[in-house]
Every structure is written in C-alpha cells, then in structure tokens.
CSV table of C-alpha atoms in Angstrom, one decimal:
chain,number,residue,atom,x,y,z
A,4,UNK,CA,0.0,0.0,0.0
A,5,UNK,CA,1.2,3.6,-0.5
A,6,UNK,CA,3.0,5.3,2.0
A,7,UNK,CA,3.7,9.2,2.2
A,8,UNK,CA,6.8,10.9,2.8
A,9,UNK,CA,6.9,10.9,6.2
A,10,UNK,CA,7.4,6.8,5.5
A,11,UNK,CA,4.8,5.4,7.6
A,12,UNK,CA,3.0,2.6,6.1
A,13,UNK,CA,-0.8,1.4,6.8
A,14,UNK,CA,-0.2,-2.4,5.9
A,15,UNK,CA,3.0,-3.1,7.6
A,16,UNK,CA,5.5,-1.2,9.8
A,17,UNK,CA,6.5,2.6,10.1
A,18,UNK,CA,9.6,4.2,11.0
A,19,UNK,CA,11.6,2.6,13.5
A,20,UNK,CA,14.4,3.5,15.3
A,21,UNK,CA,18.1,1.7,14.9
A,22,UNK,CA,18.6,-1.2,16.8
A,23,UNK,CA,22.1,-2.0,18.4
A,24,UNK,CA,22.5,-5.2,18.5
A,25,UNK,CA,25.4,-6.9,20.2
A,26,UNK,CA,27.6,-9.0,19.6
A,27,UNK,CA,26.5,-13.1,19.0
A,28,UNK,CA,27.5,-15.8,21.3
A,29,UNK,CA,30.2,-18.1,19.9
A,30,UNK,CA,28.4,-20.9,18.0
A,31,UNK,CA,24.9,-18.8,17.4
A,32,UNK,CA,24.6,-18.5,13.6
A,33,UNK,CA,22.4,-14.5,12.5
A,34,UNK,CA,18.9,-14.2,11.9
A,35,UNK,CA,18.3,-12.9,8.7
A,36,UNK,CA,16.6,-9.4,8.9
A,37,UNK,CA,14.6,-8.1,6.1
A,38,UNK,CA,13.3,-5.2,6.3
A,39,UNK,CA,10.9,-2.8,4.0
A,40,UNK,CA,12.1,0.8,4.0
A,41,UNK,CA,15.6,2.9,4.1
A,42,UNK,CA,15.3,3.8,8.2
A,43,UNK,CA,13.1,0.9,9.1
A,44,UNK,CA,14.6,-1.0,12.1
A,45,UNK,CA,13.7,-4.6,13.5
A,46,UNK,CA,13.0,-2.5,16.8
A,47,UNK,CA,12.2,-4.6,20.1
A,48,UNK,CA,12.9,-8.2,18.1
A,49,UNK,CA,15.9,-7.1,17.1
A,50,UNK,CA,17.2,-6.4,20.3
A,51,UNK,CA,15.6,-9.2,21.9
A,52,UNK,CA,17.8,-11.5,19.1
A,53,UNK,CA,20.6,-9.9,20.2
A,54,UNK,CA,20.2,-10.3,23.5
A,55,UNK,CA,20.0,-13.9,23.3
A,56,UNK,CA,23.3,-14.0,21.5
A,57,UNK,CA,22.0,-13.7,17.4
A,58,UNK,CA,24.0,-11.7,15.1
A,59,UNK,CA,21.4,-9.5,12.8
A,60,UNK,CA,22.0,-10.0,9.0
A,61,UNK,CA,19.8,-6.7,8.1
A,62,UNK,CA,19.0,-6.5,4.2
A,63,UNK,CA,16.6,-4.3,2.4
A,64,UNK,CA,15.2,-5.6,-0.6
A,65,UNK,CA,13.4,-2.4,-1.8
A,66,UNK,CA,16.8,-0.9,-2.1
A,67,UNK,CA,17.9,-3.5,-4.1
A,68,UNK,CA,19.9,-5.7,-1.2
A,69,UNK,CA,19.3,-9.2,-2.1
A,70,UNK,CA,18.6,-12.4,-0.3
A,71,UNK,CA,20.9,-15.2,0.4
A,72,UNK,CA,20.3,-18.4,-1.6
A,73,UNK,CA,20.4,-20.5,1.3
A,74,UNK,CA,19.9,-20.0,4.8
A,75,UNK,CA,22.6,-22.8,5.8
A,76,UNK,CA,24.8,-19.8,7.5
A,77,UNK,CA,21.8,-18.4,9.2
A,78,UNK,CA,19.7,-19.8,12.1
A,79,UNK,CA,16.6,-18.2,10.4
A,80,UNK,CA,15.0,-15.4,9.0
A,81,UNK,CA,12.5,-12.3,10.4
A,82,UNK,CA,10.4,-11.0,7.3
A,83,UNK,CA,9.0,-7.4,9.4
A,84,UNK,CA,6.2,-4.7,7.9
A,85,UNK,CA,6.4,-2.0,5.5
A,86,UNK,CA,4.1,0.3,3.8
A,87,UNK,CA,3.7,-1.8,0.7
A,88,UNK,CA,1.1,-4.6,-0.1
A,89,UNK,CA,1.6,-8.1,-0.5
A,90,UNK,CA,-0.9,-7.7,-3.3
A,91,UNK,CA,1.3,-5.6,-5.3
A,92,UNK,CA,2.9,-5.7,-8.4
A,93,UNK,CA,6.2,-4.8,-8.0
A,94,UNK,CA,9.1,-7.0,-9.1
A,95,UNK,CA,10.5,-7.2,-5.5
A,96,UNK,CA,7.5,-7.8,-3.8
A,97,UNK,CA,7.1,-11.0,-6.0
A,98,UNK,CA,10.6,-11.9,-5.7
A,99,UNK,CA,10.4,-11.4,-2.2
A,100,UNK,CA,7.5,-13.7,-1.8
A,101,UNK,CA,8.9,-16.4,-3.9
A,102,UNK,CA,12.3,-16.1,-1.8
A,103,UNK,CA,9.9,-17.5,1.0
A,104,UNK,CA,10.6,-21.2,-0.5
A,105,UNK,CA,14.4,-20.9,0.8
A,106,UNK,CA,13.5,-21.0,4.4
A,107,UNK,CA,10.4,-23.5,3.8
A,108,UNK,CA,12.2,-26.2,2.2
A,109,UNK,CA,14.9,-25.7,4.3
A,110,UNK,CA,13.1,-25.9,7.3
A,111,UNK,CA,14.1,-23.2,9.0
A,112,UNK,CA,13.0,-20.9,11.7
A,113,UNK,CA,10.9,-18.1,9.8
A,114,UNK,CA,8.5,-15.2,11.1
A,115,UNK,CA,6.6,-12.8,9.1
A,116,UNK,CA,5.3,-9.9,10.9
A,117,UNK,CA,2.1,-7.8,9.2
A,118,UNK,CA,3.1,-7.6,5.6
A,119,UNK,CA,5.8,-10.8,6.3
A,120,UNK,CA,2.6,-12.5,7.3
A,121,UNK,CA,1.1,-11.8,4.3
A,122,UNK,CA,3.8,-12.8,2.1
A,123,UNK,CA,3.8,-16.2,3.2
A,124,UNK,CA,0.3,-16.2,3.3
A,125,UNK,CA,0.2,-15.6,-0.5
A,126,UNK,CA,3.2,-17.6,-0.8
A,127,UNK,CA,1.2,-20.1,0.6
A,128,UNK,CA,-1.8,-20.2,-1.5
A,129,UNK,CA,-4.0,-17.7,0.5
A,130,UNK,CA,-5.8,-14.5,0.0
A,131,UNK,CA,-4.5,-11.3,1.4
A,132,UNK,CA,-7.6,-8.5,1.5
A,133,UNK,CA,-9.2,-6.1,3.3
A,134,UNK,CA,-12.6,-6.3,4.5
A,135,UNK,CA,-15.7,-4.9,2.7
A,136,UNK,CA,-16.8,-2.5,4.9
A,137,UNK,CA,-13.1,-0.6,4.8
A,138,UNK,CA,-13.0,-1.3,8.6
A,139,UNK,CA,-8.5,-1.2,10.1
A,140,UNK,CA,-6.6,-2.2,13.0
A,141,UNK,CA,-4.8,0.7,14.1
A,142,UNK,CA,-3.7,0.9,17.6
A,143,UNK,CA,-4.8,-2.1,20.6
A,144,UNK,CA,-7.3,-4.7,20.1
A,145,UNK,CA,-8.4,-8.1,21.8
A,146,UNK,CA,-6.2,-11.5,21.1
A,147,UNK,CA,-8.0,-14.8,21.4
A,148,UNK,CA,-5.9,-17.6,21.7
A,149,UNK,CA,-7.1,-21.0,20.0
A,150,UNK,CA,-6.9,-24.0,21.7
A,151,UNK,CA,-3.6,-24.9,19.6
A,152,UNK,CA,-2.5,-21.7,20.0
A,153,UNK,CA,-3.0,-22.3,24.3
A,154,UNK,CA,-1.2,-25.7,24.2
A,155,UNK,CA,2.1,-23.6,23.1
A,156,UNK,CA,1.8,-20.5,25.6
A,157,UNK,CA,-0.4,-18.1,27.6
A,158,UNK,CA,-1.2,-15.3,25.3
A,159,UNK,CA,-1.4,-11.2,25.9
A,160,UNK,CA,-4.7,-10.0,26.1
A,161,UNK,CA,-4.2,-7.0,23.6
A,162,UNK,CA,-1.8,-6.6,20.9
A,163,UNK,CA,-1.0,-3.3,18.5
A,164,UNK,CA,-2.0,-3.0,15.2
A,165,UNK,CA,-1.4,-0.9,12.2
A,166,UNK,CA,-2.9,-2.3,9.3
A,167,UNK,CA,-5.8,-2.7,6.7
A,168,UNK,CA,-5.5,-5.5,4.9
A,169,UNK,CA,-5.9,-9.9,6.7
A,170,UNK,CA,-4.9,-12.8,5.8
A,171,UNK,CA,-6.8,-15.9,5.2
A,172,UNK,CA,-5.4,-18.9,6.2
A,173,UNK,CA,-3.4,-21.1,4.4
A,174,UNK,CA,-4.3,-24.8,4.1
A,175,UNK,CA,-2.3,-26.8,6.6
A,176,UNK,CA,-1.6,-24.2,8.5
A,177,UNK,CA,-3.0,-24.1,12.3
A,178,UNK,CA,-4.6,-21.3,13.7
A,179,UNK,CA,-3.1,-20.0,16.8
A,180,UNK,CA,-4.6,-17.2,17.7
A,181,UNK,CA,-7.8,-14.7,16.7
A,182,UNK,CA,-9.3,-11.5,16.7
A,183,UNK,CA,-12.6,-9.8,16.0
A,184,UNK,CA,-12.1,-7.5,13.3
A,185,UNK,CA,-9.7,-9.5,11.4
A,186,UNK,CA,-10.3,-13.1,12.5
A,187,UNK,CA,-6.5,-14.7,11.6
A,188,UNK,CA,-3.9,-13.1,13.9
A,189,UNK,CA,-1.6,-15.8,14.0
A,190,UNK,CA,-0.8,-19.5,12.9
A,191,UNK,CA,2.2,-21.7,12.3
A,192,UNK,CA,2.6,-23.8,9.4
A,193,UNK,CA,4.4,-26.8,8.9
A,194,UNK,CA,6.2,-26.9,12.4
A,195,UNK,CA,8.9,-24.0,11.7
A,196,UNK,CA,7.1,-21.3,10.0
A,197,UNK,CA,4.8,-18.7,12.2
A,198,UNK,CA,3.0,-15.6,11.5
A,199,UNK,CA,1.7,-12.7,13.3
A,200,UNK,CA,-0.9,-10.2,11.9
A,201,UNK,CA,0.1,-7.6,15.2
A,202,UNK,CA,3.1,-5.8,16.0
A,203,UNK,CA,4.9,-6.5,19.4
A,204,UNK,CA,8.7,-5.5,18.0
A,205,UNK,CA,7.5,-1.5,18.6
A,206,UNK,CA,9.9,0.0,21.5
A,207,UNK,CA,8.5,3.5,22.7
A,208,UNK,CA,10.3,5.6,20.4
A,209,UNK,CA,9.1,4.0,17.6
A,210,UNK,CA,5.5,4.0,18.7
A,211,UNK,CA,5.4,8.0,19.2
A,212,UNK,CA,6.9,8.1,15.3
A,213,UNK,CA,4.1,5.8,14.6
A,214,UNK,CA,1.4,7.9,16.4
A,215,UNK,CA,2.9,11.2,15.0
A,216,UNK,CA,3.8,10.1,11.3
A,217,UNK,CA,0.4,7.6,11.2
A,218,UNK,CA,-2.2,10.1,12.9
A,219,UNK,CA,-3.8,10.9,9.6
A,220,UNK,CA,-4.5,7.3,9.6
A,221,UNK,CA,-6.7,7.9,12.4
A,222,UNK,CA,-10.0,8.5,10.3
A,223,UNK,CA,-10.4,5.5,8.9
A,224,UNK,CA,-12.9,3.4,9.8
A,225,UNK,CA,-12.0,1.3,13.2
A,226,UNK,CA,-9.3,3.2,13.8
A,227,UNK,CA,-8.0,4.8,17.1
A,228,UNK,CA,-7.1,7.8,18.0
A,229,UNK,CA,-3.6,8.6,19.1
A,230,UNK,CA,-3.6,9.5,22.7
A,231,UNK,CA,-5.3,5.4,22.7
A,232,UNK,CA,-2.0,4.1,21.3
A,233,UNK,CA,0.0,5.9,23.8
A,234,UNK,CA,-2.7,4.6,27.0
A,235,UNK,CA,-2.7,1.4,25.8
A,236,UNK,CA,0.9,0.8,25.7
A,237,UNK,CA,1.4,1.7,29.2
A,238,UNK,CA,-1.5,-0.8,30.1
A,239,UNK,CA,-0.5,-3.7,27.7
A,240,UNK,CA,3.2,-3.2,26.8
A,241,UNK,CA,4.7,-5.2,29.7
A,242,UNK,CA,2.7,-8.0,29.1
A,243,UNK,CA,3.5,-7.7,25.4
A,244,UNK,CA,6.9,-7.8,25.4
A,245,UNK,CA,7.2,-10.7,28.2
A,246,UNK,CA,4.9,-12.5,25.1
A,247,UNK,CA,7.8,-11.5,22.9
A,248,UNK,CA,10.6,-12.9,24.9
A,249,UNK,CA,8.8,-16.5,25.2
A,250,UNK,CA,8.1,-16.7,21.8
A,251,UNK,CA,11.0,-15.6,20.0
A,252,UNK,CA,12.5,-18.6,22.2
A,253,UNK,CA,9.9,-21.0,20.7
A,254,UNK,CA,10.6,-19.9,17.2
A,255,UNK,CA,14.6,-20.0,17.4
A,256,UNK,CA,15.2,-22.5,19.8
A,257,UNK,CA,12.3,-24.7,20.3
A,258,UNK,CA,12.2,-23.9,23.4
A,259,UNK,CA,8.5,-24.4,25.3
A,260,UNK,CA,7.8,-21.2,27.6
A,261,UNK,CA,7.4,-21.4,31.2
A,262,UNK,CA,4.2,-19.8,30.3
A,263,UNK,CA,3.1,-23.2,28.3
A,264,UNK,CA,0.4,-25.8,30.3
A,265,UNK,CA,2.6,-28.5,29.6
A,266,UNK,CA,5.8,-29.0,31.8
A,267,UNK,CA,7.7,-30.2,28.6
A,268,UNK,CA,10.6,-28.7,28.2
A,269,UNK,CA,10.6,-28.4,24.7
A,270,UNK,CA,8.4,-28.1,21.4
A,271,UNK,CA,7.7,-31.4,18.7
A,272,UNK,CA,6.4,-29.8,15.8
C-alpha cells in the first residue's frame, strides 16, 4: 500500500528506530533481517535476538539488497512490515515472496510480521484483502488464543495494530490465535514457520513516530485515536513484550515457555 513521505506505512510497519544489536554468542549463527524501507529498524525483536546471542544480517530488498540463496549460515530469518502490499505488483515484492521457499524447504526458523505475514500467506496459497466494509486495525485490540494456540503458551490480552489488509489462512496451517475485526492473527505452518498479523517489535520511540507520522490514519474506519495508542501501551506493553521474549525462544530454539500448560521442556512440531 502507499506510503507518504513521512514513510509510515498502513499495511505493515512505520519508521523505527536503529537497533544496536550486540555481539553473538560463539556458536549462534544470525537471523536474517529483512526489512521494507531505508530507516526501518527490527525494533524490540531485534534487540531481543541480540540479546539472546543472534547476530542480525539486516538486508533491504526495496533498495535493491538481495537475499541469500540458502539459509545454511543463518539460524533463520524475520520477514518485518512495510508500507507496501503483498498484493502488489512490483518486481520485488514478488521476488520477495517467492524467496519465501528458501526457508520453507529448508526448514528453518521463519517469522513474518504484518506484511511478512502476508507474504507467506500468499506464498502459501491464501488470499490477502481487506474487508468490505473498509474497517483497520490501528492501535490495541483483543487476542483470542485457539486451543492450539494455548497448548504452546499463555497469550497477551491485547496486541498493536497498524494495518488494513488480513490474511486468510493457508491450508495446513493451524490457527493459533484470533481477533474480531480480522479473525486470523496468528498461525504456524508446517512446524517452523509462524506468523503474526500484530506488532509486538514496537519500543516506545518508535510507537510516538508511529502515532505522529500515522495520525492521519486515524479517520479510517475502526481506527484509534492517538492519545489510545500511547494509554494502551502503558496498560498492555509489559505483558507484550514478556509474550515477545517467550516466543522468539519457541521460534529459534524450540524452546516451550514457562508460560506453556505443559511441563515439557521443549516443542515437537
């Protein structure tokens, strides 16, 4: 989707802020980063990764940074937002979405975020739309857990949103998690590849760029206004980002989170 000059985007992710990652612990292969515009950053994910010892490969296709062939050197890949659609026609969007088959067939860790969601959505088969009545997600909104989606984890209450386009979901794909104005929020697909429609990577710096860059966002239909981004981020933020922690460990490592109802220590796909 278009984006103005101030680079926010509707369908994916706004400005961010630079991360600074650290260094990675000896033995821990980088996460492929791939991001969607010239100052976009992998924000709270990004440091998250790096605090559990990843090394961030950053590349930008939309600049014209390409993608590695193979993700034998990497210990997975992070696809994050941007202001563009999945739906559109430009060359590297499509590339972008057939570059999705690298980490599929080589079974490696993958998440797409918003717009990443909705390129392996397509990637997969499925539809990626908005809904008739023009109706968004912009700012908090209610998460329901499936009962899959319980068996991994507990599950924050609200997530953030900046987006006007969902995702249906792909065949073989299990629904982890749901919402009320755009039912698929999150799912996993063939053991090693997840999906999330919402945004828990935004630190507070980026979210007042969001609010400030996005706030003539704020009169489409659904939305909410800002001072409702910036309340519910001090109500649903800490839960949020102990969420993020958990699950960036089931993604990478396998690793089942304290927070699971299952005393296994780890995940079988």
């Amino acid at each position: 989707m278009p984006t103005d000059g101030s680079g926010t985007g509707i369908a994916g992710t706004p400005v961010g802020d630079p991360g600074k990652p650290g260094p990675g612990v000896k033995g821990k292969r980088p996460v492929l980063i791939v991001l969607h515009q010239e100052r976009s950053s992998p924000g709270r994910v990004g440091q998250l990764l790096a605090e559990k010892g990843y090394p961030l490969d950053i590349r930008r296709p939309v600049l014209g940074q390409t993608l590695p062939a193979t993700l034998a050197d990497h210990a997975g890949a992070v696809v994050f937002g941007g202001p563009m659609s999945a739906n559109d026609p430009d060359d590297f969007v499509k590339a972008e979405i057939g570059w999705l088959d690298v980490p599929l067939k080589e079974k490696k860790p993958l998440l797409g975020i918003c717009l990443g969601a909705q390129m392996l959505v397509r990637h997969l088969g499925g539809k990626v739309e908005a809904n008739a009545d023009g109706s968004t997600e912009i700012g908090w909104y209610p998460l329901r857990p499936t009962e899959k989606g319980r068996q991994l984890m507990h599950w924050p209450k609200m997530v953030y949103h900046f987006h006007s386009e969902g995702f249906e979901l792909p065949r073989g794909a299990d629904l982890l998690a749901e919402g009320d104005v755009y039912r698929n929020q999150a799912f996993r697909y063939n053991g090693h590849a997840w999906a999330l429609q919402f945004h828990a990577e935004l630190t507070r710096a980026m979210m007042h760029r969001w609010v400030v860059h996005g706030a003539h966002r704020f009169i489409l239909p659904n939305a909410q206004q800002g001072r409702e981004h910036l309340e519910g981020r001090m109500l649903f933020d800490a839960p949020l980002r102990a969420w993020l922690d958990e699950f960036l460990d089931l993604v990478f490592e396998g690793r089942k989170p304290k927070s699971a109802p299952s005393a296994r220590a780890t995940l079988t796909a």
